[in-house]
Short mmCIF file of C-alpha atoms and ligand atoms in Angstrom, two decimals:
data_model
loop_
_atom_site.label_atom_id
_atom_site.label_comp_id
_atom_site.label_asym_id
_atom_site.label_seq_id
_atom_site.Cartn_x
_atom_site.Cartn_y
_atom_site.Cartn_z
CA MET K 722 -15.55 16.97 1.84
CA ARG K 723 -12.26 18.70 2.94
CA ILE K 724 -9.74 16.66 4.11
CA PHE K 725 -7.06 18.02 6.70
CA SER K 726 -4.10 15.91 8.06
CA GLY K 727 -0.54 16.42 9.46
CA ILE K 728 2.53 15.20 10.30
CA GLN K 729 5.85 16.98 12.21
CA PRO K 730 9.04 15.84 10.24
CA THR K 731 11.36 14.80 12.94
CA GLY K 732 12.58 11.73 13.65
CA SER K 733 11.45 8.37 11.95
CA LEU K 734 7.41 7.38 10.99
CA HIS K 735 6.53 4.17 12.65
CA ILE K 736 3.46 1.79 12.21
CA GLY K 737 1.63 3.78 14.67
CA ASN K 738 1.71 6.95 12.31
CA TYR K 739 0.89 4.60 9.51
CA PHE K 740 -2.42 2.36 11.16
CA GLY K 741 -3.43 6.08 13.36
CA ALA K 742 -3.16 8.55 9.86
CA ILE K 743 -1.61 7.51 6.65
CA LYS K 744 -3.99 4.01 6.18
CA GLN K 745 -7.08 6.37 6.55
CA TRP K 746 -5.23 9.53 3.98
CA LEU K 747 -5.11 6.75 1.08
CA ASP K 748 -8.72 5.42 2.43
CA LEU K 749 -9.88 9.15 1.63
CA GLN K 750 -7.86 10.46 -1.09
CA ASP K 751 -9.92 8.91 -4.10
CA GLU K 752 -13.61 10.80 -2.58
CA ASN K 753 -12.26 13.46 -0.71
CA ASP K 754 -10.63 17.00 -1.31
CA CYS K 755 -7.51 16.03 0.80
CA VAL K 756 -4.83 18.65 1.99
CA PHE K 757 -1.99 16.31 3.83
CA CYS K 758 0.82 19.21 5.71
CA ILE K 759 4.27 18.46 6.79
CA VAL K 760 3.98 20.67 9.98
CA ASP K 761 7.56 21.45 10.61
CA LEU K 762 6.33 24.78 13.06
CA HIS K 763 5.04 21.93 15.16
CA ALA K 764 7.79 20.15 15.55
CA ILE K 765 10.43 23.32 16.61
CA THR K 766 8.95 23.62 19.71
CA VAL K 767 11.23 20.95 21.12
CA PRO K 768 15.01 21.11 20.70
CA TYR K 769 15.69 19.68 16.72
CA ASP K 770 18.86 20.58 15.15
CA PRO K 771 18.20 23.24 11.58
CA GLU K 772 20.85 21.60 10.15
CA LYS K 773 18.39 18.40 8.82
CA LEU K 774 14.98 19.99 9.15
CA GLN K 775 14.93 20.48 5.19
CA LYS K 776 16.07 16.92 4.66
CA LEU K 777 13.10 15.60 7.57
CA ILE K 778 10.54 17.57 5.25
CA LEU K 779 11.94 15.81 1.87
CA GLU K 780 11.93 12.72 4.28
CA LYS K 781 8.20 12.79 5.04
CA ALA K 782 7.40 13.55 1.12
CA ILE K 783 8.69 10.56 0.21
CA VAL K 784 7.36 8.86 3.52
CA TYR K 785 3.72 10.22 1.62
CA LEU K 786 4.53 8.77 -2.13
CA ALA K 787 6.16 5.26 -0.68
CA ALA K 788 2.52 4.52 1.51
CA GLY K 789 0.54 6.08 -1.65
CA LEU K 790 -0.40 8.86 -1.69
CA ASP K 791 -1.23 10.47 -5.58
CA PRO K 792 -0.19 13.79 -6.20
CA GLU K 793 -2.12 14.51 -8.68
CA LYS K 794 -5.37 14.27 -6.18
CA VAL K 795 -3.82 15.27 -2.96
CA ILE K 796 -1.70 18.60 -1.98
CA ILE K 797 0.69 18.09 -0.16
CA PHE K 798 3.38 20.52 1.40
CA ALA K 799 5.25 21.92 4.33
CA GLN K 800 3.31 24.04 6.39
CA SER K 801 5.82 26.91 7.42
CA LYS K 802 5.90 27.89 3.25
CA VAL K 803 2.06 28.66 3.85
CA LYS K 804 2.63 32.03 5.62
CA GLU K 805 -1.10 31.96 7.02
CA HIS K 806 -0.42 28.88 9.61
CA SER K 807 1.25 31.63 11.49
CA GLU K 808 -0.53 34.27 11.00
CA LEU K 809 -3.99 32.69 11.40
CA CYS K 810 -2.52 31.26 14.81
CA TRP K 811 -2.26 34.69 16.24
CA LEU K 812 -5.66 35.80 15.12
CA LEU K 813 -7.22 32.47 16.88
CA ASN K 814 -5.01 33.05 19.94
CA THR K 815 -7.19 36.05 20.89
CA VAL K 816 -9.93 33.73 20.81
CA THR K 817 -8.73 31.04 22.69
CA PRO K 818 -9.28 30.66 27.11
CA LEU K 819 -5.49 30.54 28.41
CA GLY K 820 -6.72 27.98 31.10
CA GLU K 821 -8.20 25.32 27.86
CA LEU K 822 -4.51 24.73 27.07
CA TYR K 823 -2.76 24.57 29.82
CA ARG K 824 -5.63 21.35 30.60
CA MET K 825 -4.07 19.58 26.86
CA THR K 826 -2.62 16.02 27.69
CA GLN K 827 -0.31 16.46 25.26
CA PHE K 828 1.34 19.88 27.00
CA LYS K 829 1.35 18.39 30.28
CA ASP K 830 3.25 15.70 29.58
CA LYS K 831 5.91 16.96 27.09
CA ALA K 832 6.07 20.69 29.16
CA LYS K 833 7.77 18.12 32.07
CA LYS K 834 10.63 18.25 30.06
CA ASN K 835 10.67 21.61 28.49
CA GLU K 836 8.38 24.49 29.18
CA LYS K 837 8.26 27.22 26.05
CA ALA K 838 5.06 29.14 25.03
CA GLY K 839 5.51 27.57 21.26
CA LEU K 840 3.84 23.97 23.85
CA LEU K 841 1.41 25.82 25.12
CA ASN K 842 0.39 27.08 22.17
CA TYR K 843 0.87 24.16 20.31
CA PRO K 844 -3.09 23.36 19.86
CA VAL K 845 -3.92 27.17 18.66
CA LEU K 846 -1.45 26.27 15.44
CA MET K 847 -3.08 23.24 14.82
CA ALA K 848 -6.29 24.62 14.95
CA ALA K 849 -5.05 27.14 12.38
CA ASP K 850 -3.67 24.36 10.64
CA ILE K 851 -7.03 22.90 10.31
CA LEU K 852 -9.54 26.40 10.14
CA LEU K 853 -7.57 27.80 7.07
CA TYR K 854 -9.44 24.73 4.87
CA ASP K 855 -12.81 25.06 5.88
CA THR K 856 -11.60 21.79 7.01
CA GLU K 857 -14.95 18.76 7.95
CA THR K 858 -12.76 16.04 8.73
CA VAL K 859 -9.34 15.50 10.94
CA PRO K 860 -8.21 11.73 10.62
CA VAL K 861 -5.55 11.03 13.05
CA GLY K 862 -4.38 8.48 15.53
CA GLU K 863 -6.43 8.57 18.90
CA ASP K 864 -2.91 11.26 20.66
CA GLN K 865 -4.36 13.93 18.91
CA LYS K 866 -8.23 13.68 19.31
CA GLN K 867 -8.26 15.99 22.48
CA HIS K 868 -6.33 18.65 20.09
CA VAL K 869 -8.78 18.54 17.23
CA GLU K 870 -11.81 19.01 19.74
CA ILE K 871 -10.39 22.67 20.83
CA ALA K 872 -10.03 23.15 17.26
CA ARG K 873 -13.64 23.16 17.30
CA ASP K 874 -13.69 24.94 20.13
CA ILE K 875 -12.50 27.55 19.35
CA ALA K 876 -14.04 27.76 15.80
CA ARG K 877 -17.09 28.15 17.31
CA LYS K 878 -16.00 30.89 20.36
CA PHE K 879 -14.62 32.50 16.96
CA ASN K 880 -17.20 32.01 14.60
CA ARG K 881 -19.71 33.52 17.98
CA SER K 882 -17.81 36.50 18.44
CA PHE K 883 -17.11 37.52 14.71
CA GLY K 884 -19.53 36.08 13.20
CA GLU K 885 -20.29 32.52 10.90
CA THR K 886 -16.40 32.27 9.26
CA PHE K 887 -14.99 28.52 10.04
CA VAL K 888 -16.33 25.05 9.80
CA LEU K 889 -16.64 22.74 13.36
CA PRO K 890 -13.95 20.32 12.00
CA LYS K 891 -14.70 16.52 13.14
CA VAL K 892 -11.80 14.77 14.12
CA LYS K 893 -11.90 10.56 12.45
CA LEU K 894 -10.24 7.94 14.46
CA PRO K 895 -8.92 3.94 12.79
CA LYS K 896 -11.74 1.60 13.61
CA TYR K 897 -8.59 -0.31 14.97
CA GLY K 898 -5.26 0.63 15.05
CA ALA K 899 -5.81 4.42 16.81
CA ARG K 900 -3.57 4.07 19.43
CA VAL K 901 -0.28 0.72 18.68
CA MET K 902 1.64 0.53 21.87
CA SER K 903 5.43 0.70 22.55
CA ILE K 904 6.59 -3.07 21.93
CA ALA K 905 9.15 -2.66 24.61
CA ASP K 906 6.80 -1.03 26.99
CA PRO K 907 2.63 -2.18 25.66
CA LYS K 908 1.46 0.78 28.33
CA LYS K 909 3.04 3.23 26.41
CA LYS K 910 1.96 4.37 22.96
CA MET K 911 4.90 3.83 20.13
CA SER K 912 6.43 7.25 19.47
CA LYS K 913 9.15 8.66 17.41
CA SER K 914 10.40 10.24 20.36
CA ASP K 915 10.58 7.64 22.27
CA PRO K 916 14.08 7.39 23.39
CA ASP K 917 14.33 3.33 23.13
CA GLU K 918 14.74 2.94 19.49
CA LYS K 919 13.16 -0.74 20.05
CA SER K 920 10.05 0.20 21.58
CA ARG K 921 8.72 1.68 17.82
CA ILE K 922 8.94 -0.28 14.17
CA SER K 923 9.79 1.93 11.80
CA LEU K 924 7.91 2.05 7.80
CA PHE K 925 11.65 1.67 6.60
CA ASP K 926 13.74 -0.26 9.11
CA SER K 927 15.66 -3.30 7.17
CA PRO K 928 14.07 -7.56 8.00
CA GLU K 929 16.89 -7.41 10.30
CA GLU K 930 15.62 -4.76 12.65
CA ILE K 931 12.66 -5.94 12.24
CA ARG K 932 13.20 -9.17 13.98
CA LYS K 933 15.12 -8.05 16.44
CA LYS K 934 12.72 -5.58 17.82
CA LEU K 935 9.74 -8.67 17.49
CA LYS K 936 11.88 -11.06 19.21
CA SER K 937 12.34 -8.90 22.23
CA ALA K 938 9.27 -7.15 22.12
CA ILE K 939 7.70 -7.63 25.87
CA THR K 940 4.94 -9.84 25.97
CA ASP K 941 3.87 -11.54 30.24
CA THR K 942 4.55 -15.06 31.43
CA GLY K 943 1.47 -16.26 30.97
CA LYS K 944 0.96 -18.66 27.69
CA THR K 945 -2.16 -18.00 25.66
CA ILE K 946 -2.43 -15.40 22.44
CA LYS K 947 -5.71 -13.87 23.59
CA TYR K 948 -6.82 -10.31 22.89
CA ASP K 949 -6.64 -8.60 27.00
CA GLU K 950 -5.96 -5.28 27.12
CA LEU K 951 -5.69 -5.01 30.94
CA LYS K 952 -3.78 -8.85 31.54
CA LYS K 953 -2.32 -8.97 28.41
CA PRO K 954 -1.26 -5.26 27.10
CA GLY K 955 1.76 -6.73 25.06
CA ILE K 956 -0.10 -10.17 23.28
CA SER K 957 -2.85 -7.78 22.91
CA ASN K 958 -0.86 -5.16 21.12
CA LEU K 959 1.02 -7.72 18.99
CA LEU K 960 -2.27 -9.23 18.18
CA THR K 961 -3.68 -5.44 16.67
CA ILE K 962 -0.50 -5.72 14.50
CA TYR K 963 -1.17 -8.41 13.09
CA SER K 964 -4.23 -8.17 13.02
CA LEU K 965 -4.07 -4.73 11.16
CA LEU K 966 -1.15 -6.12 8.62
CA ALA K 967 -3.04 -9.22 7.32
CA GLU K 968 -6.86 -7.62 7.40
CA LYS K 969 -7.62 -9.98 9.20
CA GLU K 970 -10.52 -9.67 12.75
CA ILE K 971 -8.78 -10.15 16.15
CA LYS K 972 -11.18 -13.02 16.35
CA ASP K 973 -9.41 -14.78 13.26
CA VAL K 974 -6.04 -14.26 13.63
CA GLU K 975 -6.69 -15.78 17.93
CA LYS K 976 -8.22 -18.42 16.13
CA GLU K 977 -4.81 -19.32 13.46
CA MET K 978 -1.91 -18.37 15.80
CA LYS K 979 -3.72 -21.35 18.69
CA GLY K 980 -1.39 -23.27 20.37
CA LYS K 981 1.47 -21.28 18.82
CA SER K 982 4.07 -20.09 21.83
CA TYR K 983 4.76 -16.24 21.96
CA LYS K 984 7.72 -16.95 20.10
CA ALA K 985 6.71 -18.95 17.44
CA PHE K 986 3.42 -15.86 17.70
CA LYS K 987 6.93 -13.24 17.48
CA GLU K 988 8.33 -14.75 14.53
CA GLU K 989 5.02 -14.79 12.38
CA VAL K 990 4.08 -11.01 13.23
CA ALA K 991 8.20 -10.79 12.42
CA GLU K 992 7.79 -11.97 9.21
CA LEU K 993 4.56 -10.30 8.27
CA THR K 994 5.80 -7.32 8.93
CA VAL K 995 8.82 -7.95 7.11
CA LEU K 996 6.46 -8.50 4.22
CA LYS K 997 4.12 -5.98 4.45
CA LEU K 998 6.95 -3.14 4.88
CA GLU K 999 8.85 -4.24 2.05
CA PRO K 1000 6.74 -2.38 -0.80
CA PHE K 1001 7.60 0.36 1.29
CA ARG K 1002 11.29 -0.08 1.49
CA LYS K 1003 11.37 -0.42 -2.16
CA LYS K 1004 9.31 2.23 -3.10
CA ARG K 1005 11.56 4.84 -0.75
CA ASP K 1006 14.60 3.91 -2.43
CA GLU K 1007 13.22 4.53 -5.91
CA LEU K 1008 11.75 8.33 -4.94
CA SER K 1009 15.41 8.87 -2.91
CA GLY K 1010 16.91 9.21 -6.29
CA ARG K 1011 14.21 11.40 -7.54
CA GLU K 1012 15.09 14.34 -5.21
CA VAL K 1013 13.86 17.26 -8.05
CA TYR K 1014 10.66 15.78 -8.17
CA VAL K 1015 9.55 15.00 -4.60
CA ARG K 1016 10.76 18.53 -4.37
CA GLU K 1017 8.42 19.90 -6.65
CA ILE K 1018 5.31 17.96 -5.32
CA LEU K 1019 5.75 20.00 -2.53
CA ARG K 1020 6.59 23.17 -3.99
CA ARG K 1021 2.99 22.25 -6.27
CA GLY K 1022 0.89 21.17 -3.29
CA GLU K 1023 2.41 24.67 -1.45
CA GLU K 1024 1.21 26.51 -4.39
CA LYS K 1025 -2.11 25.07 -4.34
CA ALA K 1026 -2.44 25.27 -0.67
CA ARG K 1027 -1.57 28.99 -0.53
CA VAL K 1028 -4.12 30.01 -2.83
CA LEU K 1029 -6.84 28.21 -0.61
CA ALA K 1030 -4.91 29.78 3.07
CA GLU K 1031 -4.76 33.76 1.10
CA SER K 1032 -9.08 33.90 0.19
CA LYS K 1033 -9.61 32.15 3.94
CA MET K 1034 -7.53 35.06 5.51
CA ASP K 1035 -9.14 37.67 3.36
CA ASP K 1036 -12.44 36.98 4.96
CA VAL K 1037 -11.19 36.24 8.82
CA ARG K 1038 -9.10 39.29 8.70
CA LYS K 1039 -12.20 40.95 7.34
CA LYS K 1040 -14.46 39.97 9.87
CA MET K 1041 -12.29 40.70 12.69
CA GLY K 1042 -11.90 44.02 11.28
CA LEU K 1043 -8.61 43.90 10.28
CA ARG K 1044 -8.68 45.38 6.85
P1 TYM B 856 2.52 13.39 15.13
O1 TYM B 856 3.36 13.82 14.16
O2 TYM B 856 2.72 13.21 16.48
O3 TYM B 856 1.89 12.03 14.62
C1 TYM B 856 1.41 11.88 13.44
C2 TYM B 856 0.07 11.02 13.36
O4 TYM B 856 0.38 9.54 13.71
C3 TYM B 856 -0.13 9.14 14.92
N1 TYM B 856 0.28 8.45 15.72
C4 TYM B 856 -0.57 7.59 15.91
N2 TYM B 856 -1.32 6.62 15.99
C5 TYM B 856 -0.99 5.33 16.25
N3 TYM B 856 -0.53 4.64 17.37
C6 TYM B 856 0.28 5.42 17.56
N4 TYM B 856 1.64 5.23 18.72
C7 TYM B 856 0.62 6.88 17.32
N5 TYM B 856 1.45 7.78 17.24
C8 TYM B 856 1.28 8.88 16.49
C9 TYM B 856 -1.02 10.36 15.67
O5 TYM B 856 -2.53 10.29 16.30
C10 TYM B 856 -1.05 11.48 14.24
O6 TYM B 856 -2.25 11.80 13.19
N6 TYM B 856 0.20 17.35 16.61
C11 TYM B 856 0.28 15.87 15.39
C12 TYM B 856 0.64 17.04 13.65
C13 TYM B 856 -0.32 18.30 13.43
C14 TYM B 856 -1.66 17.72 12.95
C15 TYM B 856 -2.97 19.01 12.44
C16 TYM B 856 -2.64 16.65 13.25
C17 TYM B 856 -0.14 18.89 13.23
N7 TYM B 856 -1.46 20.19 12.30
C18 TYM B 856 -3.41 19.74 11.92
C19 TYM B 856 -3.86 17.04 12.38
C20 TYM B 856 -3.84 18.51 11.31
C21 TYM B 856 0.83 15.19 15.55
O7 TYM B 856 2.06 15.85 15.99
O8 TYM B 856 1.05 14.45 14.81
#
């Protein structure tokens, strides 16, 4: 099966990104043709620092590798290096109804602060990413579900107008961890762009930072450690995080933690997080000194992606009467 997914290079990746996306990728990489992209063209739809962009891209490639993606098996590359993404985005714009773009939740949220055409067209570029590689499955977190569905709609519309061209992609969400919540405000999702650093656990946070953030994690006024998203969003989120890290069922974690105070439970979550993130930090430190090697992986990935993208675009241009 062809798998495609991507992550924006800006901001530091957190455990939500890991459980929502990267962990699924690791499970898929052995049996499928996987393409994992660092979507720099998406990242520039909000204010950013051009001086830092290349460094951030390299850092994300390091995260992919530190998490365990095998560059011998999967394609890893930066989106802007394969020009076909932008070209296909433009062509798909011609079949995408504007109303559908205005209705996207993420656009409505982000446009409050920054109303730009790039934000509105964001899902069309994402559709281009996906459709360019005949993608069947898109493993993402819950917040991207709507975008994958619109990509499917766009593919269907294109096929109807110009003949069978694109595979209709399907979204794949993880069973647990599709929406990890902020630990500072468990009614919001954990997000790279949240100005409150304490709201997320980044993959490379130091043990001290992890302990400090979890110590101040928001819970509730009760005493029982029980999963109840509505009444106990904070505790439920911590139970989810613990169960994902420990690879245990939530029910079993509830039993294990029975009778403990919230403070003691938060300490348990912190210690497990420190332990489980340690290999990331180690691998990252090791790879940070091997910049040439990481750049070479991106370059090779880009070449492989380009071959696939060019061949698809040949077909698209022909179908649209552009050659
Ligand atoms: P991005 O960079 O915001 O997030 C990367 C991935 O992490 C998931 N995610 C979460 N999962 C669980 N809990 C959370 N709190 C959480 N926060 C983020 C996201 O769902 C995503 O899977 N538009 C995309 C990038 C993109 C893309 C694509 C993805 C561009 N083109 C094509 C798939 C296919 C984005 O901004 O993800």
